[in-house]
Amino acid sequence: MSTNAKTISRDRLDQPFFEPRHRTLSEAIDRFVISGAIDAIDHSDVDGACRKLVRALGSAGLLDCAVATPDGDLTHIDSRSICISRESLAYADGLADFAFAMQGLGSGTIALAGAPALKSHVLPKVRAGEWLAAFALSEKEAGSDVAAMTCAARADGDHYVLDGEKTWISNGGIADVYTLFARTGEAPGARGISAFVVFPDDPGFSIKDRIDIVAPHPLATIRFDNCRIPADRRLGAPGGGFRIAMQTLDVFRASVAAASLGFARRALDEAIAHARSRRMFGGALADLQLTQAALGDMATETEAAALLTYGAAWRRDVQKLPTTRQAAMAKLAATETAQRVVDRAVQMFGGRGVRKGEIVESLYREVRALRIYEGATEVQKLIVARELLKAQ
């Protein structure tokens, strides 16, 4: 999707979830896409492309809605603005969405629990696109089961010493700042995890290996060998890391659903255009009832997922209510819907649909990971059920 950036229809903003400022934001993103800022970047160099996309987004002021100021925190982040941004950017270019999202997620914990000096040092650079941020939570045996974490941090005077590995780390290998979660042992399980800020030039920090995935994004396994960091880089209280991580993920989880909507809407638009132009059996592909039925399903499922997504964001922003269940439902519905919509679009394109370089082929690779990261579909079902049972 590197040379085919397009703008998404703003009709979706006619819903009562939005305010005039959200339309203004959408227009700013459209100007960014139309300017050619995305198309001008060589996506074949994934690391370089991410750095350039982050700088471009920062220069355009588009990271302001995802990255807090030093005197702010996550309560000042507007979920609807993040969702609008991710939906619009995902529609235009998957890597641009990735670059945007990681700036918010990677810095969110610092905004939530960092000391004032640490916030002032890190957040302005991330917000301006000068630094890339990463969120280092997952391990080989601790993905969805965060309580199984083994990467450890032990207090040593006015320092902590880190040992262990993290894997599947987005922006791993190119990030300028990492939010790290490690076991400090104050209590068993999730209650014995603390959060820290680590820089790639800290002695004992290394990149063990880079990870290639179906949709090229910068990922890596990072390693800590007797890595000493100052104690004032701990975020929040000892043993409070899991709670901080979940608070951060709750803010950004609905935006994963929004990115899925962007992919689904682009696939639907590509499918409509193809169905109108593709000639077969003496007419257009769009004349066939099977095609019309597929398009009807794709559009209806996408709009249903959109209502869940923006309903969850509105609940957090306006009602100031917890959205654990609502965000989980939105991510579950939107990611699964997007997978089906993109798959139908590929099927409609026939042989062209699996040709490398086609928009729908790129979408097919981009959308698959969304059903896994920030809580797989199966985990979202457990979250929804747990919240329902808790309410009874």
Short mmCIF file of C-alpha atoms in Angstrom, two decimals:
data_model
loop_
_atom_site.label_atom_id
_atom_site.label_comp_id
_atom_site.label_asym_id
_atom_site.label_seq_id
_atom_site.Cartn_x
_atom_site.Cartn_y
_atom_site.Cartn_z
CA MET A 1 0.00 0.00 0.00
CA SER A 2 3.03 2.28 -0.32
CA THR A 3 2.15 4.09 -3.56
CA ASN A 4 -1.63 3.99 -3.40
CA ALA A 5 -2.53 6.20 -0.45
CA LYS A 6 -6.12 7.40 -0.63
CA THR A 7 -8.45 9.32 1.66
CA ILE A 8 -11.40 7.76 3.40
CA SER A 9 -14.96 9.10 3.15
CA ARG A 10 -15.89 11.45 5.99
CA ASP A 11 -19.52 10.33 5.88
CA ARG A 12 -18.77 8.12 8.88
CA LEU A 13 -18.38 11.27 10.99
CA ASP A 14 -22.07 12.07 10.62
CA GLN A 15 -22.73 9.81 13.63
CA PRO A 16 -23.68 11.52 16.92
CA PHE A 17 -20.48 10.24 18.55
CA PHE A 18 -18.45 13.06 17.01
CA GLU A 19 -17.87 16.77 17.47
CA PRO A 20 -16.74 19.45 14.97
CA ARG A 21 -13.13 19.06 16.13
CA HIS A 22 -13.17 15.45 14.96
CA ARG A 23 -14.10 16.52 11.45
CA THR A 24 -11.28 19.08 11.58
CA LEU A 25 -8.86 16.31 12.53
CA SER A 26 -10.13 14.12 9.70
CA GLU A 27 -9.59 16.96 7.24
CA ALA A 28 -6.02 17.42 8.50
CA ILE A 29 -5.28 13.74 7.92
CA ASP A 30 -6.78 13.99 4.44
CA ARG A 31 -4.47 16.89 3.64
CA PHE A 32 -1.53 14.85 4.89
CA VAL A 33 -2.45 11.90 2.65
CA ILE A 34 -3.20 14.07 -0.40
CA SER A 35 0.10 15.92 0.04
CA GLY A 36 1.93 12.77 -1.02
CA ALA A 37 3.83 12.50 2.28
CA ILE A 38 3.10 8.76 2.45
CA ASP A 39 3.63 7.97 -1.23
CA ALA A 40 6.99 9.78 -1.24
CA ILE A 41 8.48 7.32 1.27
CA ASP A 42 10.19 4.15 0.03
CA HIS A 43 8.36 1.38 1.87
CA SER A 44 10.84 -1.30 0.78
CA ASP A 45 13.15 -0.08 3.56
CA VAL A 46 10.77 -0.76 6.43
CA ASP A 47 12.96 0.65 9.20
CA GLY A 48 13.70 3.81 7.26
CA ALA A 49 10.08 4.17 6.19
CA CYS A 50 8.87 4.00 9.79
CA ARG A 51 11.30 6.67 10.89
CA LYS A 52 10.31 8.94 8.01
CA LEU A 53 6.58 8.34 8.57
CA VAL A 54 6.90 9.18 12.26
CA ARG A 55 8.80 12.37 11.45
CA ALA A 56 6.22 13.34 8.84
CA LEU A 57 3.32 12.67 11.19
CA GLY A 58 5.02 14.67 13.92
CA SER A 59 5.79 17.58 11.62
CA ALA A 60 2.14 17.67 10.54
CA GLY A 61 1.02 17.76 14.18
CA LEU A 62 -0.87 14.50 13.76
CA LEU A 63 0.82 12.82 16.73
CA ASP A 64 -0.58 15.41 19.12
CA CYS A 65 -3.80 13.47 19.64
CA ALA A 66 -1.97 10.23 20.56
CA VAL A 67 0.99 11.43 22.63
CA ALA A 68 0.44 13.40 25.82
CA THR A 69 2.27 16.60 26.71
CA PRO A 70 4.64 16.52 29.73
CA ASP A 71 2.01 18.18 31.91
CA GLY A 72 -0.74 15.80 30.75
CA ASP A 73 -1.51 12.12 31.13
CA LEU A 74 -3.69 9.47 29.51
CA THR A 75 -6.86 11.05 30.89
CA HIS A 76 -6.27 13.91 28.42
CA ILE A 77 -6.13 11.56 25.43
CA ASP A 78 -9.31 11.55 23.35
CA SER A 79 -10.11 8.01 22.22
CA ARG A 80 -12.28 9.15 19.33
CA SER A 81 -9.42 11.21 17.91
CA ILE A 82 -7.06 8.24 18.07
CA CYS A 83 -9.68 6.04 16.41
CA ILE A 84 -10.36 8.55 13.63
CA SER A 85 -6.63 8.87 13.01
CA ARG A 86 -6.01 5.15 12.87
CA GLU A 87 -9.03 4.41 10.69
CA SER A 88 -7.99 7.13 8.23
CA LEU A 89 -4.32 6.17 8.18
CA ALA A 90 -5.03 2.43 7.89
CA TYR A 91 -7.29 3.17 4.92
CA ALA A 92 -4.42 5.05 3.29
CA ASP A 93 -1.41 2.95 4.28
CA GLY A 94 -0.87 0.16 6.81
CA LEU A 95 2.65 1.20 7.76
CA ALA A 96 1.54 4.79 8.42
CA ASP A 97 -1.08 3.48 10.83
CA PHE A 98 1.54 1.30 12.55
CA ALA A 99 3.92 4.25 12.91
CA PHE A 100 1.20 6.44 14.41
CA ALA A 101 -0.13 3.80 16.80
CA MET A 102 3.23 2.90 18.29
CA GLN A 103 4.00 6.51 19.21
CA GLY A 104 0.90 6.54 21.38
CA LEU A 105 1.18 3.06 22.86
CA GLY A 106 4.92 3.28 23.43
CA SER A 107 4.67 6.57 25.30
CA GLY A 108 1.31 6.08 27.02
CA THR A 109 2.70 4.41 30.14
CA ILE A 110 5.26 7.19 30.55
CA ALA A 111 2.46 9.75 30.33
CA LEU A 112 0.46 7.78 32.86
CA ALA A 113 3.07 7.10 35.52
CA GLY A 114 6.39 8.75 34.66
CA ALA A 115 8.15 11.23 36.93
CA PRO A 116 7.90 14.86 35.72
CA ALA A 117 11.55 14.97 34.62
CA LEU A 118 11.18 11.75 32.63
CA LYS A 119 8.01 13.00 30.96
CA SER A 120 9.72 16.25 30.00
CA HIS A 121 12.69 14.37 28.58
CA VAL A 122 10.77 11.81 26.51
CA LEU A 123 7.26 12.95 25.60
CA PRO A 124 8.08 16.10 23.56
CA LYS A 125 10.49 14.11 21.37
CA VAL A 126 7.98 11.33 20.78
CA ARG A 127 5.19 13.82 20.13
CA ALA A 128 7.32 15.71 17.59
CA GLY A 129 8.27 12.49 15.79
CA GLU A 130 11.95 12.89 16.67
CA TRP A 131 12.02 9.66 18.71
CA LEU A 132 10.34 6.34 18.03
CA ALA A 133 8.67 4.61 20.99
CA ALA A 134 8.17 0.92 21.82
CA PHE A 135 6.05 -1.06 24.29
CA ALA A 136 7.95 -4.12 25.55
CA LEU A 137 5.48 -6.42 27.28
CA SER A 138 5.38 -9.79 25.45
CA GLU A 139 7.73 -12.71 26.01
CA LYS A 140 8.13 -16.11 24.39
CA GLU A 141 6.00 -17.78 27.06
CA ALA A 142 4.11 -14.70 28.22
CA GLY A 143 1.93 -13.17 25.54
CA SER A 144 -1.70 -13.17 26.56
CA ASP A 145 -0.67 -14.66 29.93
CA VAL A 146 1.30 -11.68 31.17
CA ALA A 147 1.52 -13.18 34.67
CA ALA A 148 3.93 -15.80 33.23
CA MET A 149 6.55 -13.10 32.63
CA THR A 150 10.12 -14.05 33.52
CA CYS A 151 12.14 -10.97 32.47
CA ALA A 152 13.34 -9.71 35.85
CA ALA A 153 14.44 -6.46 37.47
CA ARG A 154 16.20 -6.46 40.86
CA ALA A 155 16.84 -3.39 42.95
CA ASP A 156 20.52 -2.60 43.52
CA GLY A 157 20.98 0.61 45.49
CA ASP A 158 19.79 3.51 43.37
CA HIS A 159 19.61 1.30 40.26
CA TYR A 160 17.69 -1.66 38.88
CA VAL A 161 19.41 -4.52 37.09
CA LEU A 162 17.47 -6.09 34.21
CA ASP A 163 17.88 -9.63 32.91
CA GLY A 164 15.80 -11.52 30.36
CA GLU A 165 14.19 -11.18 26.96
CA LYS A 166 11.17 -9.60 25.31
CA THR A 167 9.86 -10.62 21.92
CA TRP A 168 7.36 -9.51 19.27
CA ILE A 169 8.30 -5.94 20.17
CA SER A 170 6.98 -3.47 17.62
CA ASN A 171 9.62 -0.88 16.69
CA GLY A 172 12.15 -3.25 18.25
CA GLY A 173 15.57 -2.46 16.87
CA ILE A 174 14.73 1.07 15.76
CA ALA A 175 13.02 2.62 18.82
CA ASP A 176 14.70 5.42 20.74
CA VAL A 177 12.82 4.68 23.96
CA TYR A 178 11.26 1.47 25.30
CA THR A 179 8.63 1.04 27.98
CA LEU A 180 9.60 -2.25 29.62
CA PHE A 181 7.68 -4.53 31.99
CA ALA A 182 9.70 -6.85 34.23
CA ARG A 183 9.13 -9.03 37.27
CA THR A 184 10.23 -7.39 40.52
CA GLY A 185 8.65 -9.96 42.83
CA GLU A 186 6.57 -7.88 45.24
CA ALA A 187 3.83 -10.52 44.99
CA PRO A 188 3.05 -13.62 42.92
CA GLY A 189 1.77 -13.35 39.37
CA ALA A 190 0.71 -10.05 37.87
CA ARG A 191 1.07 -8.15 41.14
CA GLY A 192 4.84 -8.58 41.08
CA ILE A 193 5.53 -6.73 37.82
CA SER A 194 6.94 -3.21 37.52
CA ALA A 195 7.32 -0.83 34.58
CA PHE A 196 10.52 0.92 33.47
CA VAL A 197 11.91 3.16 30.75
CA VAL A 198 14.93 1.80 28.87
CA PHE A 199 17.08 3.43 26.20
CA PRO A 200 18.92 1.43 23.53
CA ASP A 201 22.31 2.77 24.65
CA ASP A 202 21.89 1.42 28.19
CA PRO A 203 24.77 -1.02 28.87
CA GLY A 204 23.47 -4.60 28.68
CA PHE A 205 20.67 -3.82 26.21
CA SER A 206 20.85 -5.61 22.86
CA ILE A 207 18.77 -6.70 19.91
CA LYS A 208 18.83 -10.50 19.86
CA ASP A 209 17.14 -10.85 16.48
CA ARG A 210 14.79 -9.12 14.07
CA ILE A 211 11.46 -10.77 13.25
CA ASP A 212 10.03 -10.87 9.72
CA ILE A 213 6.25 -11.15 9.49
CA VAL A 214 3.67 -11.43 6.74
CA ALA A 215 3.15 -7.65 6.60
CA PRO A 216 6.57 -6.02 6.88
CA HIS A 217 6.78 -4.06 10.13
CA PRO A 218 9.81 -3.55 12.39
CA LEU A 219 9.71 -6.19 15.14
CA ALA A 220 12.44 -7.70 17.26
CA THR A 221 13.44 -9.79 20.24
CA ILE A 222 15.34 -7.61 22.71
CA ARG A 223 17.67 -8.88 25.42
CA PHE A 224 18.89 -7.58 28.76
CA ASP A 225 22.13 -8.89 30.30
CA ASN A 226 22.89 -7.27 33.64
CA CYS A 227 21.44 -4.05 32.25
CA ARG A 228 21.69 -1.32 34.89
CA ILE A 229 19.26 1.59 34.79
CA PRO A 230 18.63 4.38 37.33
CA ALA A 231 15.84 3.66 39.78
CA ASP A 232 14.09 6.90 38.84
CA ARG A 233 13.24 5.32 35.50
CA ARG A 234 10.70 3.07 37.18
CA LEU A 235 7.15 4.05 36.23
CA GLY A 236 4.76 4.14 39.15
CA ALA A 237 5.04 2.06 42.30
CA PRO A 238 6.92 -1.24 42.61
CA GLY A 239 4.61 -4.06 41.58
CA GLY A 240 2.25 -1.68 39.81
CA GLY A 241 3.39 -2.40 36.28
CA PHE A 242 0.62 -4.78 35.27
CA ARG A 243 -2.08 -2.31 36.29
CA ILE A 244 -0.31 0.46 34.37
CA ALA A 245 0.02 -1.76 31.30
CA MET A 246 -3.68 -2.65 31.35
CA GLN A 247 -4.68 1.00 31.80
CA THR A 248 -2.57 1.92 28.79
CA LEU A 249 -3.91 -0.91 26.64
CA ASP A 250 -7.50 -0.02 27.61
CA VAL A 251 -6.98 3.45 26.14
CA PHE A 252 -5.59 2.18 22.84
CA ARG A 253 -7.45 -1.13 22.38
CA ALA A 254 -10.47 0.46 20.67
CA SER A 255 -8.07 2.04 18.20
CA VAL A 256 -7.03 -1.44 17.01
CA ALA A 257 -10.68 -1.88 16.07
CA ALA A 258 -10.57 1.45 14.27
CA ALA A 259 -7.51 0.42 12.24
CA SER A 260 -9.41 -2.72 11.29
CA LEU A 261 -12.27 -0.55 10.07
CA GLY A 262 -9.83 1.38 7.88
CA PHE A 263 -8.64 -1.83 6.27
CA ALA A 264 -12.20 -3.11 5.85
CA ARG A 265 -13.45 0.14 4.30
CA ARG A 266 -10.53 0.24 1.85
CA ALA A 267 -11.16 -3.39 0.86
CA LEU A 268 -14.86 -2.66 0.35
CA ASP A 269 -14.14 0.41 -1.80
CA GLU A 270 -11.60 -1.52 -3.88
CA ALA A 271 -14.10 -4.36 -4.30
CA ILE A 272 -16.87 -1.99 -5.44
CA ALA A 273 -14.61 -0.32 -7.99
CA HIS A 274 -13.43 -3.69 -9.29
CA ALA A 275 -16.95 -5.11 -9.49
CA ARG A 276 -18.08 -2.13 -11.55
CA SER A 277 -15.20 -2.35 -14.02
CA ARG A 278 -14.63 -6.11 -14.35
CA ARG A 279 -16.40 -7.47 -17.42
CA MET A 280 -17.64 -11.06 -17.42
CA PHE A 281 -20.52 -13.11 -18.85
CA GLY A 282 -21.58 -10.25 -21.08
CA GLY A 283 -21.89 -7.73 -18.27
CA ALA A 284 -20.15 -6.36 -15.20
CA LEU A 285 -19.16 -8.41 -12.16
CA ALA A 286 -21.37 -6.03 -10.18
CA ASP A 287 -24.45 -7.27 -12.08
CA LEU A 288 -24.21 -10.73 -10.53
CA GLN A 289 -26.40 -11.37 -7.52
CA LEU A 290 -23.62 -13.24 -5.71
CA THR A 291 -21.43 -10.16 -6.02
CA GLN A 292 -24.17 -7.89 -4.74
CA ALA A 293 -24.84 -10.21 -1.80
CA ALA A 294 -21.15 -10.21 -0.88
CA LEU A 295 -20.95 -6.42 -1.04
CA GLY A 296 -24.10 -6.14 1.07
CA ASP A 297 -22.62 -8.38 3.76
CA MET A 298 -19.28 -6.55 3.69
CA ALA A 299 -20.87 -3.12 4.11
CA THR A 300 -23.32 -4.19 6.82
CA GLU A 301 -20.73 -5.98 8.95
CA THR A 302 -18.33 -3.04 8.66
CA GLU A 303 -20.94 -0.52 9.79
CA ALA A 304 -21.97 -2.74 12.73
CA ALA A 305 -18.35 -2.98 13.87
CA ALA A 306 -17.97 0.79 13.49
CA LEU A 307 -20.86 1.40 15.88
CA LEU A 308 -19.24 -0.81 18.51
CA THR A 309 -15.87 0.89 18.02
CA TYR A 310 -16.97 4.48 18.24
CA GLY A 311 -19.53 3.66 20.92
CA ALA A 312 -16.70 2.37 23.11
CA ALA A 313 -14.57 5.46 22.42
CA TRP A 314 -17.51 7.79 23.12
CA ARG A 315 -18.26 6.01 26.39
CA ARG A 316 -14.71 6.65 27.58
CA ASP A 317 -14.44 10.23 26.32
CA VAL A 318 -17.89 11.57 27.13
CA GLN A 319 -19.39 9.35 29.81
CA LYS A 320 -16.02 8.85 31.56
CA LEU A 321 -16.97 5.23 32.22
CA PRO A 322 -14.82 2.07 32.14
CA THR A 323 -14.65 0.53 28.68
CA THR A 324 -12.92 -2.80 29.30
CA ARG A 325 -15.87 -4.83 28.02
CA GLN A 326 -16.88 -2.38 25.30
CA ALA A 327 -13.35 -2.03 23.90
CA ALA A 328 -12.91 -5.81 23.94
CA MET A 329 -16.17 -6.26 22.06
CA ALA A 330 -15.15 -3.62 19.53
CA LYS A 331 -11.74 -5.20 18.91
CA LEU A 332 -13.27 -8.65 18.65
CA ALA A 333 -15.98 -7.59 16.20
CA ALA A 334 -13.91 -5.20 14.08
CA THR A 335 -10.86 -7.39 13.60
CA GLU A 336 -12.88 -10.49 12.74
CA THR A 337 -15.09 -8.44 10.42
CA ALA A 338 -12.11 -6.88 8.68
CA GLN A 339 -10.59 -10.30 8.06
CA ARG A 340 -13.83 -11.49 6.41
CA VAL A 341 -14.27 -8.31 4.37
CA VAL A 342 -10.71 -8.33 3.06
CA ASP A 343 -10.93 -12.04 2.27
CA ARG A 344 -14.12 -11.48 0.25
CA ALA A 345 -12.44 -8.64 -1.63
CA VAL A 346 -9.49 -10.88 -2.52
CA GLN A 347 -11.93 -13.57 -3.70
CA MET A 348 -13.77 -11.03 -5.84
CA PHE A 349 -10.52 -9.96 -7.50
CA GLY A 350 -9.75 -13.56 -8.42
CA GLY A 351 -6.17 -14.13 -9.55
CA ARG A 352 -5.40 -10.41 -9.27
CA GLY A 353 -6.26 -10.59 -5.59
CA VAL A 354 -3.20 -12.63 -4.71
CA ARG A 355 -0.77 -10.77 -6.96
CA LYS A 356 1.90 -8.98 -4.96
CA GLY A 357 1.48 -5.23 -5.19
CA GLU A 358 -2.31 -5.27 -5.45
CA ILE A 359 -4.08 -3.23 -2.77
CA VAL A 360 -6.26 -6.13 -1.63
CA GLU A 361 -3.21 -8.42 -1.42
CA SER A 362 -1.49 -5.89 0.85
CA LEU A 363 -4.63 -5.57 2.94
CA TYR A 364 -4.83 -9.35 3.29
CA ARG A 365 -1.34 -9.39 4.82
CA GLU A 366 -1.91 -6.29 6.95
CA VAL A 367 -5.20 -7.32 8.53
CA ARG A 368 -4.22 -10.75 9.80
CA ALA A 369 -2.08 -9.62 12.74
CA LEU A 370 -4.84 -7.44 14.17
CA ARG A 371 -6.74 -10.52 15.32
CA ILE A 372 -3.73 -11.41 17.49
CA TYR A 373 -1.91 -8.38 18.89
CA GLU A 374 -3.07 -6.38 21.92
CA GLY A 375 -5.11 -9.40 22.95
CA ALA A 376 -6.10 -12.17 20.54
CA THR A 377 -9.72 -12.72 19.57
CA GLU A 378 -10.00 -15.61 22.01
CA VAL A 379 -8.71 -13.42 24.85
CA GLN A 380 -11.23 -10.69 23.99
CA LYS A 381 -14.02 -13.26 24.35
CA LEU A 382 -12.73 -14.18 27.80
CA ILE A 383 -12.57 -10.50 28.78
CA VAL A 384 -16.15 -9.91 27.66
CA ALA A 385 -17.40 -12.99 29.50
CA ARG A 386 -15.48 -12.11 32.66
CA GLU A 387 -16.90 -8.59 32.69
CA LEU A 388 -20.43 -9.90 32.14
CA LEU A 389 -20.13 -12.42 34.96
CA LYS A 390 -18.63 -9.79 37.26
CA ALA A 391 -21.66 -7.56 36.69
CA GLN A 392 -24.20 -10.20 37.71
#
